[in-house]
Coordinates of N, CA and C in Angstrom, one line a residue:
Chain E
E996 N -27.5 42.5 -97.7 CA -26.1 42.7 -97.3 C -25.7 41.5 -96.4
V997 N -24.5 40.9 -96.7 CA -24.0 39.8 -96.0 C -23.3 40.3 -94.7
Q998 N -23.7 39.6 -93.6 CA -23.0 39.9 -92.4 C -22.6 38.7 -91.7
L999 N -21.4 38.7 -91.1 CA -20.9 37.6 -90.2 C -20.9 38.2 -88.8
V1000 N -21.5 37.5 -87.9 CA -21.5 38.0 -86.5 C -21.0 36.9 -85.6
E1001 N -19.9 37.3 -84.9 CA -19.2 36.4 -84.0 C -19.8 36.6 -82.6
S1002 N -19.7 35.5 -81.8 CA -20.1 35.6 -80.4 C -19.4 34.6 -79.6
G1003 N -19.4 34.7 -78.3 CA -18.8 33.7 -77.5 C -17.5 34.0 -76.8
G1004 N -16.9 35.2 -77.2 CA -15.7 35.6 -76.6 C -15.8 36.0 -75.2
G1005 N -14.6 36.2 -74.5 CA -14.6 36.6 -73.1 C -13.4 36.2 -72.4
L1006 N -13.4 36.2 -71.1 CA -12.3 36.0 -70.3 C -12.3 34.5 -69.8
V1007 N -11.2 33.8 -70.0 CA -11.1 32.4 -69.5 C -9.7 32.2 -68.9
Q1008 N -9.6 31.3 -68.0 CA -8.4 31.0 -67.3 C -7.5 30.1 -68.2
P1009 N -6.2 30.1 -68.0 CA -5.3 29.2 -68.7 C -5.8 27.8 -68.4
G1010 N -5.8 27.0 -69.5 CA -6.2 25.6 -69.4 C -7.7 25.4 -69.6
G1011 N -8.4 26.5 -69.7 CA -9.9 26.5 -69.9 C -10.3 26.3 -71.3
S1012 N -11.6 26.3 -71.6 CA -12.2 26.2 -72.9 C -13.1 27.3 -73.2
L1013 N -13.3 27.5 -74.5 CA -14.2 28.5 -75.0 C -14.7 28.1 -76.4
K1014 N -15.9 28.5 -76.7 CA -16.4 28.1 -78.0 C -17.0 29.4 -78.7
L1015 N -16.4 29.8 -79.8 CA -16.9 30.9 -80.6 C -17.8 30.5 -81.6
S1016 N -18.8 31.3 -81.9 CA -19.8 31.1 -83.0 C -19.6 32.2 -84.0
C1017 N -19.9 31.8 -85.3 CA -19.9 32.8 -86.4 C -21.1 32.6 -87.2
A1018 N -22.1 33.5 -87.1 CA -23.4 33.3 -87.8 C -23.5 34.3 -89.0
A1019 N -23.9 33.7 -90.1 CA -24.0 34.5 -91.3 C -25.4 34.8 -91.6
S1020 N -25.6 36.1 -92.0 CA -27.0 36.5 -92.4 C -26.9 37.2 -93.8
G1021 N -28.0 37.1 -94.5 CA -28.0 37.8 -95.8 C -27.5 36.9 -97.0
S1022 N -26.9 35.8 -96.6 CA -26.4 34.9 -97.6 C -26.1 33.5 -97.0
T1023 N -25.9 32.5 -97.8 CA -25.6 31.2 -97.3 C -24.1 30.9 -97.6
F1024 N -23.4 30.4 -96.7 CA -22.0 30.1 -96.9 C -21.7 28.6 -97.1
S1025 N -22.8 27.9 -97.3 CA -22.7 26.5 -97.3 C -21.7 26.0 -98.4
G1026 N -21.5 26.7 -99.5 CA -20.6 26.2 -100.5 C -19.1 26.7 -100.4
S1027 N -18.9 27.5 -99.3 CA -17.6 28.1 -99.1 C -16.8 27.5 -98.0
D1028 N -15.5 27.6 -98.0 CA -14.6 27.3 -96.9 C -14.8 28.4 -95.9
I1029 N -14.7 28.1 -94.6 CA -14.8 29.1 -93.5 C -13.4 29.0 -92.8
H1030 N -12.8 30.2 -92.7 CA -11.6 30.3 -92.0 C -11.7 31.1 -90.7
W1031 N -10.8 30.8 -89.8 CA -10.7 31.6 -88.6 C -9.3 32.2 -88.5
V1032 N -9.2 33.5 -88.2 CA -8.0 34.2 -88.2 C -8.0 35.0 -86.9
R1033 N -6.8 35.1 -86.2 CA -6.7 35.9 -85.0 C -5.7 36.9 -85.0
Q1034 N -5.8 37.9 -84.1 CA -4.8 39.0 -84.1 C -4.7 39.5 -82.7
A1035 N -3.5 39.2 -82.1 CA -3.2 39.7 -80.8 C -3.0 41.2 -80.9
S1036 N -3.2 41.9 -79.7 CA -3.2 43.3 -79.7 C -1.9 43.9 -80.2
G1037 N -1.9 44.7 -81.2 CA -0.7 45.3 -81.8 C 0.1 44.4 -82.6
K1038 N -0.4 43.2 -82.9 CA 0.4 42.2 -83.7 C -0.3 42.0 -85.0
G1039 N 0.3 41.1 -85.8 CA -0.2 40.8 -87.1 C -1.3 39.7 -87.1
L1040 N -1.7 39.3 -88.3 CA -2.7 38.3 -88.5 C -2.1 36.9 -88.4
E1041 N -2.8 36.0 -87.8 CA -2.4 34.6 -87.7 C -3.6 33.7 -88.1
W1042 N -3.4 32.9 -89.1 CA -4.4 31.9 -89.5 C -4.5 30.8 -88.5
V1043 N -5.8 30.6 -88.1 CA -6.1 29.6 -87.0 C -6.7 28.3 -87.5
G1044 N -7.3 28.3 -88.7 CA -7.8 27.1 -89.2 C -8.9 27.3 -90.2
R1045 N -9.3 26.2 -90.8 CA -10.3 26.2 -91.9 C -11.1 25.0 -91.9
I1046 N -12.4 25.1 -92.3 CA -13.2 24.0 -92.6 C -13.8 24.1 -94.0
R1047 N -13.7 23.1 -94.8 CA -14.2 23.1 -96.1 C -15.7 22.8 -96.1
S1048 N -16.3 22.9 -97.3 CA -17.7 22.7 -97.5 C -18.1 21.2 -97.5
K1049 N -19.4 20.9 -97.5 CA -19.8 19.5 -97.5 C -19.3 18.8 -98.7
A1050 N -19.2 19.5 -99.9 CA -18.7 18.9 -101.1 C -17.2 18.4 -100.9
D1051 N -16.5 19.0 -100.0 CA -15.1 18.6 -99.7 C -15.1 17.9 -98.3
R1052 N -16.2 17.3 -97.9 CA -16.3 16.5 -96.7 C -15.9 17.2 -95.4
Y1053 N -16.2 18.5 -95.4 CA -16.0 19.3 -94.2 C -14.5 19.1 -93.7
A1054 N -13.6 19.0 -94.6 CA -12.2 18.8 -94.2 C -11.7 20.0 -93.4
T1055 N -10.9 19.7 -92.4 CA -10.4 20.8 -91.5 C -8.8 20.8 -91.6
A1056 N -8.3 22.0 -91.3 CA -6.8 22.1 -91.3 C -6.5 23.1 -90.3
Y1057 N -5.4 23.0 -89.6 CA -4.9 23.9 -88.5 C -3.4 24.1 -88.6
P1058 N -3.0 25.2 -88.1 CA -1.5 25.4 -88.0 C -1.0 24.7 -86.7
A1059 N 0.3 24.4 -86.6 CA 0.8 23.7 -85.5 C 0.5 24.3 -84.2
S1060 N 0.4 25.7 -84.2 CA 0.2 26.4 -82.9 C -1.1 26.0 -82.2
V1061 N -2.1 25.6 -82.9 CA -3.4 25.3 -82.3 C -3.8 23.8 -82.5
K1062 N -3.1 23.1 -83.4 CA -3.5 21.7 -83.7 C -3.6 20.9 -82.5
G1063 N -4.7 20.1 -82.4 CA -4.9 19.3 -81.2 C -5.6 20.0 -80.1
R1064 N -5.7 21.3 -80.1 CA -6.4 22.1 -79.1 C -7.7 22.8 -79.6
F1065 N -7.6 23.2 -80.9 CA -8.8 23.9 -81.5 C -9.5 23.0 -82.5
T1066 N -10.8 23.1 -82.5 CA -11.6 22.4 -83.5 C -12.6 23.3 -84.2
I1067 N -12.6 23.2 -85.5 CA -13.6 24.0 -86.2 C -14.7 23.1 -86.7
S1068 N -16.0 23.6 -86.6 CA -17.1 22.8 -87.1 C -18.1 23.8 -87.8
R1069 N -19.1 23.3 -88.4 CA -20.1 24.1 -89.0 C -21.4 23.4 -89.1
D1070 N -22.5 24.2 -89.0 CA -23.8 23.7 -89.2 C -24.5 24.6 -90.3
D1071 N -24.4 24.1 -91.5 CA -24.9 24.8 -92.6 C -26.4 25.1 -92.6
S1072 N -27.2 24.3 -91.8 CA -28.6 24.5 -91.7 C -28.9 25.7 -90.9
K1073 N -27.9 26.1 -90.0 CA -28.0 27.3 -89.2 C -27.1 28.4 -89.8
N1074 N -26.4 28.2 -90.9 CA -25.5 29.2 -91.4 C -24.5 29.7 -90.4
T1075 N -24.0 28.7 -89.6 CA -23.1 29.1 -88.5 C -21.9 28.1 -88.5
A1076 N -20.8 28.8 -88.1 CA -19.5 28.0 -87.9 C -19.1 28.2 -86.5
Y1077 N -18.3 27.3 -86.0 CA -17.8 27.3 -84.6 C -16.3 27.1 -84.5
L1078 N -15.8 27.7 -83.5 CA -14.4 27.4 -83.1 C -14.3 27.0 -81.7
Q1079 N -14.1 25.7 -81.4 CA -14.0 25.2 -80.1 C -12.5 25.3 -79.7
M1080 N -12.2 26.0 -78.6 CA -10.8 26.2 -78.2 C -10.7 25.5 -76.8
N1081 N -9.8 24.6 -76.7 CA -9.5 23.9 -75.5 C -8.1 24.1 -75.0
S1082 N -7.8 23.8 -73.8 CA -6.4 23.9 -73.3 C -5.8 25.3 -73.6
L1083 N -6.6 26.3 -73.4 CA -6.2 27.7 -73.8 C -4.9 28.1 -73.0
K1084 N -4.1 28.9 -73.7 CA -2.9 29.4 -73.2 C -2.9 31.0 -73.2
T1085 N -2.1 31.6 -72.4 CA -2.1 33.1 -72.4 C -1.8 33.6 -73.8
E1086 N -1.0 32.9 -74.6 CA -0.7 33.4 -75.9 C -1.8 33.2 -76.9
D1087 N -2.9 32.6 -76.5 CA -4.1 32.6 -77.4 C -4.9 33.8 -77.3
T1088 N -4.6 34.7 -76.4 CA -5.3 36.0 -76.2 C -5.2 36.8 -77.5
A1089 N -6.4 37.1 -78.1 CA -6.4 37.8 -79.4 C -7.9 38.1 -79.7
V1090 N -8.0 38.9 -80.7 CA -9.3 39.1 -81.4 C -9.4 38.0 -82.5
Y1091 N -10.5 37.3 -82.4 CA -10.7 36.2 -83.4 C -11.7 36.6 -84.4
Y1092 N -11.4 36.4 -85.7 CA -12.3 36.7 -86.8 C -12.6 35.4 -87.5
C1093 N -13.9 35.3 -88.0 CA -14.2 34.3 -89.0 C -14.3 35.0 -90.3
K1094 N -14.1 34.2 -91.4 CA -14.2 34.8 -92.7 C -14.5 33.8 -93.7
Y1095 N -15.1 34.2 -94.9 CA -15.2 33.3 -96.0 C -15.1 34.1 -97.3
F1096 N -14.7 33.4 -98.3 CA -14.5 34.0 -99.6 C -15.5 33.3 -100.6
D1097 N -16.3 34.1 -101.2 CA -17.3 33.5 -102.2 C -16.7 33.7 -103.6
R1098 N -16.2 32.6 -104.2 CA -15.6 32.7 -105.5 C -16.5 33.1 -106.6
S1099 N -17.8 32.9 -106.3 CA -18.8 33.1 -107.4 C -18.8 34.6 -107.8
D1100 N -18.5 35.5 -106.8 CA -18.5 36.9 -107.1 C -17.3 37.6 -106.5
S1101 N -16.3 36.8 -106.1 CA -15.1 37.3 -105.5 C -15.3 38.2 -104.3
S1102 N -16.4 37.9 -103.5 CA -16.6 38.7 -102.3 C -16.0 38.0 -101.1
D1103 N -15.4 38.8 -100.2 CA -14.7 38.3 -99.0 C -15.4 38.9 -97.8
Y1104 N -15.9 38.0 -96.9 CA -16.6 38.5 -95.8 C -15.9 38.2 -94.5
W1105 N -15.9 39.2 -93.6 CA -15.2 39.0 -92.3 C -16.2 39.4 -91.2
G1106 N -16.1 38.7 -90.1 CA -16.9 39.1 -88.9 C -16.3 40.3 -88.3
Q1107 N -16.9 40.8 -87.2 CA -16.5 42.0 -86.6 C -15.3 41.7 -85.6
G1108 N -15.1 40.5 -85.3 CA -14.1 40.1 -84.4 C -14.6 39.8 -83.0
S1109 N -14.1 38.8 -82.3 CA -14.5 38.5 -80.9 C -13.3 38.4 -80.1
L1110 N -13.2 39.1 -79.0 CA -12.0 39.2 -78.1 C -12.0 38.0 -77.2
V1111 N -10.9 37.3 -77.2 CA -10.7 36.2 -76.2 C -9.5 36.6 -75.4
T1112 N -9.7 36.6 -74.1 CA -8.6 36.9 -73.2 C -8.4 35.7 -72.3
V1113 N -7.2 35.2 -72.3 CA -6.8 34.0 -71.5 C -5.9 34.6 -70.4
S1114 N -6.4 34.6 -69.2 CA -5.6 35.1 -68.0 C -6.2 34.6 -66.7
S1115 N -5.3 34.5 -65.8 CA -5.7 34.1 -64.4 C -6.0 35.3 -63.5
Chain A
Q1403 N 5.2 25.9 -90.0 CA 5.1 26.8 -91.1 C 5.5 28.2 -90.7
S1404 N 6.6 28.7 -91.2 CA 7.0 30.1 -90.9 C 6.2 31.1 -91.6
A1405 N 6.1 32.3 -90.9 CA 5.3 33.4 -91.5 C 6.1 33.9 -92.8
L1406 N 5.3 34.4 -93.7 CA 5.9 35.0 -94.9 C 6.6 36.3 -94.5
T1407 N 7.7 36.6 -95.3 CA 8.5 37.8 -94.9 C 8.0 39.0 -95.7
Q1408 N 7.7 40.1 -94.9 CA 7.3 41.3 -95.5 C 8.2 42.4 -94.9
P1409 N 8.4 43.5 -95.5 CA 9.1 44.7 -94.9 C 8.2 45.2 -93.8
A1410 N 8.8 45.7 -92.7 CA 8.0 46.2 -91.6 C 7.2 47.5 -92.0
S1411 N 7.9 48.3 -92.8 CA 7.3 49.5 -93.2 C 7.7 50.0 -94.6
V1412 N 6.8 50.7 -95.3 CA 7.1 51.4 -96.5 C 6.4 52.7 -96.5
S1413 N 6.9 53.6 -97.2 CA 6.3 55.0 -97.3 C 6.4 55.5 -98.7
G1414 N 5.5 56.5 -99.0 CA 5.5 57.1 -100.3 C 4.7 58.4 -100.2
S1415 N 4.9 59.3 -101.1 CA 4.1 60.5 -101.2 C 2.9 60.4 -102.0
P1416 N 1.9 61.2 -101.8 CA 0.7 61.1 -102.6 C 1.0 61.2 -104.1
G1417 N 0.4 60.3 -104.9 CA 0.6 60.2 -106.3 C 1.7 59.3 -106.7
Q1418 N 2.6 58.9 -105.8 CA 3.6 58.0 -106.1 C 3.1 56.5 -106.1
S1419 N 4.0 55.6 -106.6 CA 3.7 54.2 -106.5 C 4.7 53.6 -105.5
I1420 N 4.2 52.5 -104.8 CA 5.0 51.8 -103.9 C 4.7 50.3 -104.1
T1421 N 5.7 49.5 -103.7 CA 5.5 48.0 -103.9 C 5.9 47.4 -102.5
I1422 N 5.1 46.5 -102.1 CA 5.3 45.7 -100.9 C 5.6 44.3 -101.3
S1423 N 6.7 43.7 -100.8 CA 7.1 42.4 -101.2 C 6.7 41.4 -100.1
C1424 N 6.5 40.1 -100.5 CA 6.1 39.0 -99.6 C 6.9 37.8 -100.0
T1425 N 7.8 37.4 -99.3 CA 8.7 36.3 -99.6 C 8.4 35.1 -98.8
G1426 N 8.3 34.0 -99.6 CA 8.0 32.7 -98.9 C 9.0 31.7 -99.5
T1427 N 8.5 30.5 -99.7 CA 9.3 29.4 -100.2 C 8.5 28.7 -101.4
S1428 N 9.1 27.6 -101.9 CA 8.5 26.9 -103.0 C 7.3 26.1 -102.4
S1429 N 7.2 26.0 -101.1 CA 6.1 25.2 -100.5 C 4.9 26.1 -100.2
D1430 N 5.0 27.4 -100.5 CA 3.9 28.3 -100.3 C 3.8 29.2 -101.5
V1431 N 4.3 30.4 -101.4 CA 4.2 31.4 -102.4 C 4.6 30.9 -103.8
G1432 N 5.8 30.3 -103.8 CA 6.3 29.8 -105.1 C 5.6 28.6 -105.7
G1433 N 4.9 27.9 -104.9 CA 4.3 26.6 -105.4 C 2.9 26.7 -105.8
Y1434 N 2.2 27.8 -105.5 CA 0.8 27.9 -105.8 C 0.4 29.4 -106.2
N1435 N -0.6 29.5 -107.0 CA -1.1 30.8 -107.3 C -2.3 31.2 -106.4
Y1436 N -2.0 31.0 -105.1 CA -3.1 31.4 -104.2 C -2.5 32.4 -103.1
V1437 N -2.0 33.5 -103.6 CA -1.6 34.5 -102.8 C -2.6 35.6 -102.7
S1438 N -2.9 36.1 -101.5 CA -3.9 37.1 -101.3 C -3.2 38.3 -100.6
W1439 N -3.8 39.5 -100.7 CA -3.3 40.7 -100.0 C -4.5 41.3 -99.3
F1440 N -4.3 41.7 -98.1 CA -5.3 42.3 -97.2 C -4.9 43.7 -96.8
Q1441 N -5.8 44.6 -96.7 CA -5.6 45.9 -96.1 C -6.3 46.0 -94.8
Q1442 N -5.7 46.6 -93.8 CA -6.3 46.7 -92.5 C -6.1 48.1 -91.9
H1443 N -7.2 48.8 -91.7 CA -7.1 50.1 -91.0 C -7.3 49.9 -89.5
P1444 N -6.8 50.7 -88.7 CA -6.8 50.5 -87.2 C -8.3 50.3 -86.7
G1445 N -8.4 49.2 -85.9 CA -9.7 49.0 -85.3 C -10.7 48.3 -86.2
L1446 N -10.3 48.0 -87.5 CA -11.3 47.4 -88.4 C -10.8 46.0 -88.9
A1447 N -11.7 45.2 -89.4 CA -11.4 43.9 -89.9 C -10.6 44.1 -91.2
P1448 N -9.8 43.1 -91.5 CA -9.0 43.2 -92.8 C -10.0 43.3 -94.0
K1449 N -9.5 43.8 -95.1 CA -10.2 43.9 -96.4 C -9.4 43.3 -97.5
L1450 N -10.0 42.4 -98.2 CA -9.3 41.7 -99.3 C -9.1 42.7 -100.5
M1451 N -7.8 42.8 -100.9 CA -7.5 43.7 -102.0 C -7.1 43.0 -103.3
V1452 N -6.4 41.8 -103.1 CA -6.0 41.0 -104.3 C -6.1 39.5 -103.8
Y1453 N -6.6 38.7 -104.8 CA -6.6 37.3 -104.5 C -6.0 36.5 -105.7
D1454 N -5.6 35.3 -105.5 CA -5.0 34.5 -106.6 C -3.9 35.2 -107.3
V1455 N -3.0 35.8 -106.5 CA -1.8 36.5 -107.0 C -2.2 37.9 -107.6
S1456 N -3.1 38.0 -108.6 CA -3.3 39.2 -109.3 C -4.7 39.6 -109.6
S1457 N -5.7 38.9 -109.0 CA -7.1 39.2 -109.3 C -7.6 40.2 -108.2
R1458 N -8.4 41.1 -108.7 CA -9.0 42.1 -107.8 C -10.5 41.8 -107.6
P1459 N -10.9 41.8 -106.3 CA -12.4 41.7 -106.1 C -13.1 42.9 -106.6
S1460 N -14.4 42.8 -107.0 CA -15.1 43.9 -107.5 C -15.1 45.0 -106.4
G1461 N -15.0 46.2 -106.8 CA -15.1 47.3 -105.8 C -13.7 47.8 -105.4
V1462 N -12.7 47.0 -105.6 CA -11.3 47.4 -105.3 C -10.7 48.2 -106.4
S1463 N -10.1 49.3 -106.1 CA -9.5 50.2 -107.1 C -8.5 49.5 -107.9
N1464 N -8.4 49.8 -109.2 CA -7.4 49.3 -110.1 C -6.0 49.9 -109.8
R1465 N -5.9 50.7 -108.8 CA -4.6 51.2 -108.4 C -3.8 50.1 -107.6
F1466 N -4.6 49.1 -107.2 CA -3.9 48.0 -106.5 C -3.7 46.8 -107.5
S1467 N -2.5 46.3 -107.5 CA -2.2 45.2 -108.4 C -1.2 44.3 -107.8
G1468 N -1.4 43.0 -108.1 CA -0.5 42.0 -107.5 C 0.2 41.2 -108.6
S1469 N 1.4 40.7 -108.2 CA 2.2 39.9 -109.1 C 3.0 38.9 -108.3
K1470 N 3.7 38.0 -109.0 CA 4.5 37.0 -108.3 C 5.7 36.6 -109.3
S1471 N 6.9 36.5 -108.6 CA 8.0 36.0 -109.4 C 8.8 35.0 -108.4
G1472 N 8.8 33.8 -108.8 CA 9.4 32.8 -108.0 C 8.7 32.7 -106.6
N1473 N 9.5 32.8 -105.6 CA 8.9 32.7 -104.2 C 8.5 34.0 -103.6
T1474 N 8.5 35.1 -104.4 CA 8.2 36.4 -103.9 C 7.0 37.0 -104.6
A1475 N 6.0 37.3 -103.8 CA 4.8 38.0 -104.4 C 4.9 39.5 -104.1
S1476 N 4.2 40.3 -104.8 CA 4.3 41.8 -104.6 C 3.0 42.4 -104.8
L1477 N 2.7 43.5 -104.0 CA 1.5 44.3 -104.1 C 2.0 45.7 -104.5
T1478 N 1.5 46.2 -105.6 CA 1.9 47.6 -106.0 C 0.7 48.4 -105.9
I1479 N 0.9 49.6 -105.3 CA -0.2 50.6 -105.2 C 0.3 51.8 -105.9
S1480 N -0.5 52.2 -107.0 CA -0.1 53.3 -107.8 C -1.0 54.5 -107.4
G1481 N -0.5 55.7 -107.7 CA -1.3 56.9 -107.4 C -1.6 57.0 -105.9
L1482 N -0.7 56.8 -105.1 CA -0.9 56.8 -103.6 C -1.9 57.9 -103.1
Q1483 N -2.8 57.5 -102.3 CA -3.7 58.4 -101.7 C -3.6 58.3 -100.2
A1484 N -4.0 59.4 -99.5 CA -4.0 59.4 -98.0 C -4.7 58.2 -97.4
E1485 N -5.8 57.8 -98.0 CA -6.7 56.7 -97.5 C -6.0 55.3 -97.6
D1486 N -4.9 55.3 -98.4 CA -4.2 54.0 -98.5 C -3.3 53.7 -97.3
E1487 N -3.1 54.7 -96.5 CA -2.3 54.5 -95.3 C -3.0 53.4 -94.4
A1488 N -2.3 52.3 -94.2 CA -2.9 51.2 -93.4 C -1.8 50.1 -93.3
D1489 N -2.2 49.0 -92.7 CA -1.3 47.8 -92.6 C -1.7 46.9 -93.7
Y1490 N -0.7 46.2 -94.3 CA -1.0 45.3 -95.4 C -0.4 44.0 -95.1
Y1491 N -1.2 42.9 -95.4 CA -0.8 41.6 -95.1 C -0.9 40.7 -96.4
C1492 N 0.1 39.9 -96.6 CA 0.0 38.9 -97.6 C -0.4 37.5 -97.0
S1493 N -0.9 36.6 -97.8 CA -1.3 35.3 -97.3 C -1.1 34.3 -98.4
S1494 N -0.7 33.1 -98.1 CA -0.5 32.1 -99.2 C -1.1 30.8 -98.7
Y1495 N -1.5 30.0 -99.6 CA -1.8 28.6 -99.4 C -0.5 27.9 -99.3
T1496 N -0.5 26.8 -98.6 CA 0.8 26.0 -98.4 C 0.7 24.5 -98.8
S1497 N 1.8 23.9 -98.9 CA 1.8 22.5 -99.3 C 1.2 21.6 -98.2
S1498 N 1.1 22.1 -97.0 CA 0.5 21.4 -95.9 C -1.0 21.6 -95.8
D1499 N -1.6 22.2 -96.9 CA -3.0 22.4 -97.0 C -3.4 23.4 -95.8
T1500 N -2.6 24.3 -95.5 CA -2.9 25.4 -94.6 C -2.7 26.7 -95.2
R1501 N -2.9 27.8 -94.5 CA -2.6 29.1 -94.9 C -1.6 29.7 -94.0
V1502 N -0.9 30.7 -94.5 CA 0.1 31.4 -93.7 C 0.1 32.9 -94.1
F1503 N 0.2 33.8 -93.1 CA 0.2 35.2 -93.3 C 1.7 35.7 -93.3
G1504 N 1.9 36.9 -93.9 CA 3.1 37.6 -93.7 C 3.0 38.4 -92.4
G1505 N 4.1 38.9 -91.9 CA 4.2 39.7 -90.7 C 3.5 41.0 -90.7
G1506 N 3.2 41.5 -91.9 CA 2.5 42.8 -92.1 C 3.4 43.9 -92.4
T1507 N 2.9 44.9 -93.2 CA 3.7 46.0 -93.6 C 2.9 47.3 -93.3
K1508 N 3.5 48.2 -92.6 CA 2.8 49.5 -92.3 C 3.1 50.5 -93.4
L1509 N 2.1 50.9 -94.2 CA 2.3 51.9 -95.2 C 2.0 53.3 -94.7
T1510 N 2.9 54.1 -94.8 CA 2.8 55.6 -94.4 C 2.7 56.4 -95.7
V1511 N 1.7 57.2 -95.8 CA 1.6 58.2 -96.9 C 2.1 59.5 -96.4
L1512 N 3.2 60.0 -96.9 CA 3.9 61.2 -96.4 C 3.1 62.4 -96.7

């Protein structure tokens, strides 16, 4: 059974930094794009960014709301992806999910979510 | 990139069919066949119900179907069941090589 386990969430002050990890077990995601999605309490889903596979040169993309502040990376040897968040704002407070879609069998995997709270 | 437009809520009785719309632009929904639909129950991670406009992942009931016309994608749920009550989100690839979600639709099964 494939599992994505996120870690690294917590309380951080405005302007601070935090790094989330997303570790996959039960399968390798090296051939898949990894996405990060967040959801503020009681709100909808917001796409936070994506990193492509090695075949696509680990290309990243971000929405305007986090571009220049968030960085996604991956270490396929550890089956782990990362979300580095800098210059955090109170509006970044949310549950952060990592996910990937395996086209070979149309399976979509999500982590359990990691709560990030930005507050003084 | 603006969020895709979904109705805030829809409702239906058990056994009925409902359709949730997702309106974007020619730079996202209308320009690519990469529209996905997710179901989310309270407190749980989203679940993929439809991808690439109309394809269903294995294990998803064939009561769920997707389609697209112009800049608007739609998710139809037939034979409504109590367990279908949840929030539904559409998502599309965009011309900026990004993804965008809709605002979400709360489905109530009466």
